[in-house]
Coordinates of C-alpha atoms and ligand atoms in Angstrom, one line a residue:
M91 CA -16.9 24.4 -4.6
K92 CA -17.7 22.0 -1.7
I93 CA -16.1 18.6 -1.2
A94 CA -16.9 15.8 1.5
V95 CA -13.7 14.6 2.8
F96 CA -14.6 10.9 4.0
S97 CA -12.3 9.0 6.5
T98 CA -10.7 12.1 7.9
K99 CA -7.9 12.1 10.4
Q100 CA -6.1 14.7 12.1
W101 CA -3.2 14.4 9.7
V102 CA -5.8 14.8 6.8
R103 CA -7.2 18.0 8.3
S104 CA -3.9 19.6 9.2
A105 CA -2.4 18.8 5.6
F106 CA -5.6 19.9 3.3
D107 CA -6.0 22.9 5.6
R108 CA -2.5 24.0 4.7
A109 CA -3.0 23.2 1.2
L110 CA -6.4 25.0 0.7
G111 CA -4.8 28.6 0.3
N112 CA -7.2 30.5 -1.9
S113 CA -8.3 27.8 -3.9
G114 CA -11.8 28.5 -3.7
I115 CA -12.5 25.2 -2.4
E116 CA -14.6 24.5 0.9
L117 CA -14.1 21.1 2.7
T118 CA -16.4 19.3 4.9
Y119 CA -14.5 17.0 7.1
L120 CA -16.1 13.8 8.0
E121 CA -15.1 11.1 10.0
P122 CA -16.7 7.9 8.6
R123 CA -15.6 6.0 5.9
L124 CA -17.4 6.1 2.5
D125 CA -19.8 3.4 2.0
A126 CA -23.5 2.5 1.4
D127 CA -24.3 3.3 4.7
T128 CA -22.6 7.0 4.5
V129 CA -22.9 7.8 1.1
S130 CA -25.8 10.1 1.8
L131 CA -23.3 12.3 3.9
A132 CA -22.1 13.3 0.2
A133 CA -25.3 15.2 -0.5
G134 CA -24.6 18.9 -1.4
H135 CA -21.0 18.4 -2.4
E136 CA -20.0 18.2 -6.0
A137 CA -17.0 15.9 -5.0
V138 CA -15.7 13.5 -2.5
C139 CA -12.3 13.0 -1.5
V140 CA -11.5 9.5 -0.2
F141 CA -8.7 7.5 0.8
V142 CA -7.5 3.6 0.6
N143 CA -10.0 1.9 2.8
D144 CA -13.3 3.9 1.7
V145 CA -15.5 1.7 -0.5
V146 CA -16.5 3.3 -4.1
D147 CA -18.2 0.3 -5.5
G148 CA -20.9 0.5 -8.2
A149 CA -23.7 0.8 -5.7
V150 CA -21.8 4.1 -4.0
V151 CA -21.3 5.3 -7.2
D152 CA -24.8 5.0 -8.3
A153 CA -25.9 6.7 -5.1
M154 CA -23.4 9.8 -5.4
A155 CA -24.4 10.3 -9.2
D156 CA -27.9 10.3 -7.9
L157 CA -26.8 13.1 -5.4
G158 CA -25.3 15.0 -7.7
V159 CA -21.9 14.4 -7.1
T160 CA -19.4 14.8 -10.2
T161 CA -15.9 14.1 -9.0
V162 CA -14.1 11.2 -7.0
A163 CA -10.8 12.5 -5.7
L164 CA -8.6 10.1 -4.2
R165 CA -6.0 11.2 -2.2
C166 CA -4.0 8.2 -2.9
A167 CA -2.2 6.2 -6.0
G168 CA -4.0 2.9 -5.9
F169 CA -7.8 2.8 -7.3
N170 CA -8.7 -0.5 -6.8
N171 CA -11.6 0.5 -4.6
V172 CA -13.1 2.4 -7.2
D173 CA -15.4 0.9 -9.6
I174 CA -13.9 2.8 -12.6
R175 CA -16.2 1.6 -15.2
R176 CA -19.5 2.5 -13.5
A177 CA -18.0 5.6 -12.3
A178 CA -17.5 6.6 -16.1
E179 CA -20.9 5.0 -16.9
R180 CA -22.5 7.4 -14.5
G181 CA -20.2 10.7 -15.5
L182 CA -18.5 10.7 -12.4
R183 CA -14.7 12.0 -13.1
V184 CA -12.2 10.1 -10.9
V185 CA -8.8 11.7 -10.0
R186 CA -5.8 10.2 -7.9
V187 CA -2.5 11.4 -6.7
P188 CA -0.3 9.0 -8.7
A189 CA 3.1 9.6 -7.0
Y190 CA 3.4 11.6 -3.4
S191 CA 6.5 10.1 -2.4
P192 CA 7.8 6.7 -3.9
H193 CA 10.9 7.2 -1.1
A194 CA 8.1 7.0 1.9
V195 CA 6.9 3.7 0.7
A196 CA 10.3 2.4 -0.2
E197 CA 12.2 3.4 2.6
H198 CA 9.4 1.7 4.8
A199 CA 9.8 -1.4 2.8
L200 CA 13.5 -1.5 3.5
G201 CA 12.8 -0.7 7.2
L202 CA 10.9 -3.6 7.3
I203 CA 13.5 -5.9 5.9
L204 CA 16.1 -4.4 8.6
A205 CA 13.9 -4.5 11.4
L206 CA 12.8 -8.4 10.8
N207 CA 16.3 -9.4 9.9
R208 CA 17.9 -7.8 12.9
R209 CA 14.7 -8.1 15.3
Y210 CA 14.6 -4.4 16.3
H211 CA 11.0 -4.8 17.5
R212 CA 11.9 -7.4 19.6
A213 CA 15.0 -6.1 20.9
Y214 CA 13.8 -2.8 21.8
N215 CA 11.6 -4.6 24.2
R216 CA 14.0 -6.3 25.6
V217 CA 16.4 -3.8 26.6
R218 CA 13.7 -1.7 28.0
D219 CA 13.4 -4.9 30.0
G220 CA 16.7 -5.2 31.2
N221 CA 17.4 -8.1 29.3
F222 CA 20.6 -7.6 27.3
A223 CA 21.0 -11.4 25.9
L224 CA 21.6 -11.7 22.2
D225 CA 20.0 -15.0 22.0
G226 CA 17.2 -15.3 19.3
L227 CA 18.4 -12.0 17.8
L228 CA 20.7 -13.4 15.2
G229 CA 20.6 -11.9 11.8
F230 CA 22.1 -12.1 8.3
D231 CA 24.0 -9.7 6.1
V232 CA 21.7 -8.0 3.6
H233 CA 25.0 -7.5 1.7
G234 CA 24.9 -10.0 -1.2
K235 CA 21.8 -11.3 -0.7
T236 CA 19.2 -11.9 -3.7
V237 CA 16.3 -9.5 -3.6
G238 CA 13.0 -9.9 -6.1
I239 CA 11.1 -6.9 -6.6
V240 CA 7.7 -7.8 -8.2
G241 CA 6.6 -4.3 -9.8
T242 CA 9.2 -1.8 -11.1
G243 CA 7.1 1.5 -11.3
K244 CA 7.6 4.7 -9.2
I245 CA 8.4 3.0 -5.7
G246 CA 9.9 -0.1 -7.3
R247 CA 12.3 1.6 -8.9
V248 CA 13.3 3.7 -5.8
F249 CA 13.7 0.7 -3.8
A250 CA 16.1 -0.7 -6.2
G251 CA 18.0 2.3 -6.1
L252 CA 18.2 1.7 -2.0
L253 CA 19.4 -1.7 -2.4
R254 CA 22.2 -1.1 -4.4
G255 CA 23.5 0.6 -1.4
F256 CA 23.7 -2.8 0.2
D257 CA 25.3 -4.7 -3.1
C258 CA 22.7 -6.8 -3.2
R259 CA 22.0 -8.9 -6.4
I260 CA 18.4 -7.5 -7.7
L261 CA 16.0 -9.7 -9.4
A262 CA 12.8 -8.0 -11.2
Y263 CA 9.3 -9.0 -12.6
D264 CA 7.1 -6.6 -14.2
R265 CA 5.5 -6.6 -17.6
Y266 CA 7.1 -3.4 -18.8
P267 CA 11.0 -3.8 -18.0
S268 CA 12.7 -0.4 -17.1
E269 CA 15.7 -0.2 -19.3
E270 CA 17.4 2.4 -17.1
L271 CA 17.2 -0.3 -14.2
Q272 CA 18.4 -3.0 -16.3
R273 CA 21.3 -0.6 -17.1
S274 CA 22.0 -0.3 -13.7
G275 CA 22.2 -4.2 -13.1
V276 CA 18.6 -5.3 -12.2
E277 CA 17.7 -8.8 -14.0
Y278 CA 14.4 -9.2 -15.1
V279 CA 13.1 -12.7 -14.9
T280 CA 10.0 -14.5 -14.7
L281 CA 8.0 -14.6 -11.8
Q282 CA 8.8 -18.2 -11.2
E283 CA 12.5 -17.7 -11.4
L284 CA 12.3 -14.6 -8.9
Y285 CA 10.3 -16.7 -6.5
R286 CA 13.0 -19.7 -6.9
Q287 CA 16.4 -17.5 -6.6
S288 CA 15.1 -14.8 -4.3
D289 CA 16.2 -14.6 -0.5
I290 CA 13.8 -11.4 0.0
I291 CA 10.9 -10.7 -2.2
S292 CA 9.0 -7.3 -2.0
L293 CA 5.6 -6.4 -3.7
H294 CA 5.4 -3.3 -5.4
C295 CA 2.9 -3.9 -8.2
P296 CA -0.8 -2.9 -8.0
L297 CA -3.9 -4.7 -6.9
T298 CA -5.8 -5.8 -10.3
H299 CA -7.5 -9.3 -11.1
E300 CA -4.4 -10.4 -12.0
T301 CA -2.4 -9.8 -9.3
Y302 CA -5.0 -10.6 -6.6
H303 CA -3.5 -13.8 -4.0
L304 CA -0.3 -13.6 -6.2
I305 CA 1.2 -14.8 -3.1
N306 CA -0.8 -18.1 -2.7
D307 CA 0.1 -21.9 -2.0
Y308 CA 1.6 -22.4 -5.4
A309 CA 3.8 -19.1 -5.4
I310 CA 4.9 -20.1 -1.8
G311 CA 5.8 -23.7 -2.7
S312 CA 8.3 -22.2 -5.4
M313 CA 10.1 -20.1 -3.0
K314 CA 13.5 -20.9 -1.3
R315 CA 13.2 -22.1 2.3
G316 CA 13.1 -19.5 4.8
V317 CA 12.3 -16.6 2.4
M318 CA 11.5 -13.0 3.5
I319 CA 8.2 -11.5 1.9
I320 CA 7.4 -8.0 2.4
N321 CA 4.0 -6.6 0.9
T322 CA 4.0 -2.6 1.2
S323 CA 1.5 -2.4 -1.8
R324 CA -1.9 -4.0 -1.3
G325 CA -3.2 -6.6 1.2
P326 CA -5.0 -8.7 -1.2
L327 CA -1.8 -9.3 -3.4
I328 CA -1.4 -12.1 -0.6
D329 CA -3.4 -15.1 0.6
S330 CA -3.0 -14.5 4.2
N331 CA -4.1 -18.4 4.6
A332 CA -1.3 -19.2 2.4
V333 CA 1.1 -17.3 4.1
I334 CA 0.3 -18.7 7.6
T335 CA 0.4 -22.3 6.2
G336 CA 3.9 -21.3 4.9
L337 CA 5.1 -19.7 8.1
K338 CA 4.3 -22.7 10.3
S339 CA 6.1 -24.9 7.9
G340 CA 9.3 -22.6 7.9
T341 CA 9.2 -22.3 3.9
I342 CA 8.4 -18.4 5.0
G343 CA 11.3 -17.2 7.4
Y344 CA 10.2 -13.6 7.9
L345 CA 6.8 -11.9 6.6
G346 CA 6.7 -8.0 6.8
L347 CA 3.3 -6.6 6.2
D348 CA 2.2 -2.6 6.0
V349 CA -1.3 -3.7 4.3
Y350 CA -3.5 -6.8 5.2
E351 CA -6.5 -8.0 2.9
E352 CA -9.0 -7.3 5.5
E353 CA -7.7 -4.2 6.5
G354 CA -10.9 -2.1 5.9
D355 CA -12.0 -3.2 9.1
L356 CA -9.0 -2.6 11.7
F357 CA -6.4 -0.1 10.2
F358 CA -6.3 3.6 10.9
E359 CA -8.8 3.0 13.9
D360 CA -7.5 3.0 17.7
L361 CA -9.0 -0.7 18.7
S362 CA -6.8 -1.1 21.6
E363 CA -9.8 -1.4 23.7
Q364 CA -11.7 -3.8 21.9
V365 CA -11.7 -7.6 21.0
I366 CA -10.3 -8.2 17.4
Q367 CA -12.6 -10.2 15.9
D368 CA -10.6 -11.3 12.7
D369 CA -9.0 -14.5 13.6
T370 CA -6.5 -14.7 10.7
F371 CA -5.3 -11.3 11.4
V372 CA -4.7 -12.3 15.3
R373 CA -2.9 -15.6 14.2
L374 CA -0.6 -13.7 12.1
Q375 CA 0.4 -11.6 15.0
T376 CA 1.3 -14.5 16.9
F377 CA 4.5 -15.4 14.8
P378 CA 7.5 -14.0 16.3
N379 CA 9.0 -13.7 12.8
V380 CA 6.1 -11.4 11.6
L381 CA 5.9 -7.7 11.7
I382 CA 2.9 -5.6 10.7
T383 CA 2.5 -2.0 10.5
A384 CA -1.0 -0.5 9.8
H385 CA -0.8 1.0 6.3
Q386 CA 1.8 3.8 7.2
A387 CA 4.5 3.3 4.6
F388 CA 3.0 6.5 3.0
F389 CA 2.9 8.8 6.2
T390 CA 5.7 10.9 6.0
R391 CA 5.5 14.9 6.2
E392 CA 6.6 15.3 2.6
A393 CA 4.1 12.7 1.3
T394 CA 1.2 14.1 3.1
D395 CA 1.7 17.4 2.1
N396 CA 2.2 16.2 -1.4
I397 CA -1.0 14.2 -1.1
A398 CA -3.1 17.1 -0.1
E399 CA -1.6 19.8 -2.7
T400 CA -1.9 17.5 -5.4
T401 CA -5.6 16.7 -4.6
I402 CA -6.4 20.2 -4.5
T403 CA -4.8 20.7 -7.6
N404 CA -6.4 17.9 -9.4
I405 CA -9.7 19.2 -8.5
R406 CA -9.2 22.6 -9.5
E407 CA -7.9 21.6 -12.5
L408 CA -10.8 19.3 -13.5
A409 CA -13.2 22.1 -12.7
D410 CA -11.1 24.9 -14.3
T411 CA -10.2 23.2 -17.6
G412 CA -12.6 20.0 -17.6
S413 CA -9.5 17.9 -17.9
C414 CA -6.8 16.6 -15.4
A415 CA -3.6 14.7 -16.0
N416 CA -4.1 12.8 -13.0
E417 CA -7.6 11.3 -14.4
V418 CA -8.3 7.8 -14.0
T419 CA -10.3 6.8 -16.9
V420 CA -11.5 3.5 -18.2
E421 CA -8.6 3.4 -20.9
A422 CA -6.1 4.4 -18.3
A423 CA -7.1 1.9 -16.0
F424 CA -7.9 -1.2 -18.1
G425 CA -6.5 0.2 -21.6
A426 CA -9.9 -0.2 -23.2
Ligands
NAD573 P1 3.2 2.4 -10.6 O1 1.9 2.4 -11.0 O2 4.4 3.6 -10.6 O3 4.1 0.7 -10.7 C1 3.5 -0.3 -10.7 C2 4.2 -1.3 -11.4 O4 3.6 -2.3 -11.3 C3 4.4 -0.7 -13.1 O5 5.6 -1.0 -13.3 C4 3.2 -1.8 -13.6 O6 3.8 -2.4 -14.9 C5 3.4 -3.1 -12.8 N1 2.9 -4.1 -12.8 C6 1.4 -4.2 -12.9 N2 0.9 -5.3 -13.0 C7 1.7 -6.2 -12.7 C8 1.8 -7.5 -12.7 N3 0.8 -8.0 -12.8 N4 2.9 -8.1 -12.2 C9 4.2 -7.3 -11.8 N5 4.1 -6.0 -12.0 C10 3.0 -5.3 -12.6 O7 3.0 2.5 -8.9 P2 3.9 2.9 -7.6 O8 3.2 4.5 -7.5 O9 5.0 2.3 -7.8 O10 3.0 2.1 -6.6 C11 2.9 0.5 -6.4 C12 1.7 0.2 -5.5 O11 2.1 0.7 -4.3 C13 0.3 0.8 -5.7 O12 -0.3 0.2 -6.5 C14 -0.3 1.0 -4.5 O13 -1.1 -0.2 -4.4 C15 1.0 0.7 -3.3 N6 1.0 1.9 -2.3 C16 1.1 1.9 -1.4 C17 1.3 2.6 -0.3 C18 1.3 2.2 1.2 O14 1.3 3.3 2.1 N7 1.5 1.0 1.7 C19 1.4 3.9 -0.6 C20 1.3 4.2 -1.8 C21 1.2 3.2 -3.0

């Protein structure tokens, strides 16, 4: 069975080569991102393997179906970049890796909080420069602060567990509250109440039509002055222009991003010799209280090995049995 692996980086090649074993699967590693311009590279393959910034919209689904591709194997949890309905209409099966390491992402979110608060990124450069002054590095105790978690699925739950070590008051918003979290002291409140009371807000819900630009001017207007916002979920959860306005006015005191709404043209590439054309992204980088990482929250040895192993198992299972527990059906995605 031949699979075209789009958006291949060195870590993808290493992890998948280790995971292949005697699966009988043959991988073609391709560097380009999958989109309408590159979809022809999928010719001669039964499946494509894609990541977060590959574009699997209706046109790409149609082109793949015409080429005889039968399976889309996402090597990530989110499936917002795939037209699931169109895939079902064209008979393409979609599988994903629902959990490869919720710890990796939750720990990164916590890392962003600590780094922003104590300004590790600035302190590191200062000390290297022989500047041992502390002015401008004043932080706050995370202990006792109120942290709001939007989305208490696998990652949100692990994140809540990490925060308990800091004795934080934890508020949460999710359409499906977890009884286990409630028993551990997490208080489920409305989104408005979470915005109103939280010192730190961390996003762990998926990107859907409902959560697109969840953090907009209106939401920011209901937050505490100086709030810290962390997004390790998906870029479009945040309206970038609204957070720029919030940062300029001081309503937002800190912003930690591992994802960005237009990251597809930036992240995972070395653009250090190029002029960045995205003025909004460049503006975000000018704020001293903004810390951006390039979608690396998932990037641990454990997670990358899990991603590769689960992807290979998903494809094998679907081919051998005709079904796969990690399939993203229209029903699973939209409940209809
Ligand atoms: P999950 O499916 O286990 O949990 C998501 C939770 O969000 C669920 O409890 C769901 O009920 C809730 N939810 C859905 N819609 C909501 C809404 N409108 N408001 C509030 N809550 C809502 O997913 P997970 O494994 O915890 O992952 C969460 C997200 O993290 C993924 O969707 C993905 O976008 C992102 N992610 C990012 C990285 C990274 O490297 N930065 C890695 C993995 C996952």
